[in-house]
XYZ file of C-alpha atoms in Angstrom:
65
model
C -115.707 230.026 -99.589
C -116.747 227.832 -96.655
C -116.226 229.389 -93.232
C -117.950 228.654 -89.924
C -118.534 230.797 -86.865
C -119.702 233.915 -88.729
C -121.680 235.830 -86.061
C -125.182 237.218 -86.502
C -125.003 240.799 -87.797
C -121.821 240.255 -89.842
C -121.524 242.168 -93.109
C -121.673 239.658 -95.966
C -122.435 239.307 -99.655
C -125.215 237.277 -101.251
C -124.867 233.539 -100.702
C -126.091 230.470 -98.839
C -125.571 230.058 -95.095
C -126.273 227.280 -92.553
C -127.041 227.957 -88.880
C -124.244 226.568 -86.675
C -126.758 225.700 -83.937
C -129.662 224.000 -85.740
C -128.645 223.527 -89.388
C -131.297 225.898 -90.813
C -130.376 226.889 -94.385
C -130.645 230.575 -95.270
C -130.286 232.099 -98.724
C -129.155 235.722 -98.575
C -129.918 237.535 -101.832
C -129.008 241.156 -101.180
C -128.701 241.767 -97.439
C -125.707 243.610 -96.080
C -125.690 241.760 -92.757
C -126.726 238.319 -91.514
C -129.909 238.187 -89.428
C -130.353 235.921 -86.404
C -131.566 232.427 -87.270
C -135.390 232.451 -87.464
C -135.462 229.308 -85.284
C -133.457 230.957 -82.466
C -136.658 232.149 -80.759
C -138.163 228.650 -80.576
C -135.042 226.704 -79.534
C -131.861 227.650 -77.645
C -128.969 228.817 -79.820
C -125.609 229.126 -78.056
C -123.244 229.743 -80.978
C -125.396 232.440 -82.627
C -123.476 232.092 -85.868
C -123.665 230.875 -89.463
C -121.446 228.787 -91.753
C -120.880 230.290 -95.203
C -121.697 227.641 -97.820
C -121.498 229.893 -100.897
C -120.711 233.580 -101.290
C -117.806 235.857 -100.529
C -118.348 236.562 -96.853
C -116.764 239.738 -95.538
C -113.962 241.810 -97.035
C -110.458 241.293 -95.612
C -110.108 245.007 -94.876
C -113.576 245.132 -93.220
C -113.650 242.090 -90.886
C -116.634 240.683 -89.037
C -117.843 242.893 -86.187
């Protein structure tokens, strides 16, 4: 599933994600929610979201916050 604009803090499954602001690649093994991009403190991030590259994302009946 590839989906962009998934906000920080969204409940997700394990997978690979790319920061929508800087392109940082993040591999989520067992987290329940997406953290902020680690590069967001050193450079401005306006979108504050990720693109799902692999993984299930959030459940249909439990949408992103």
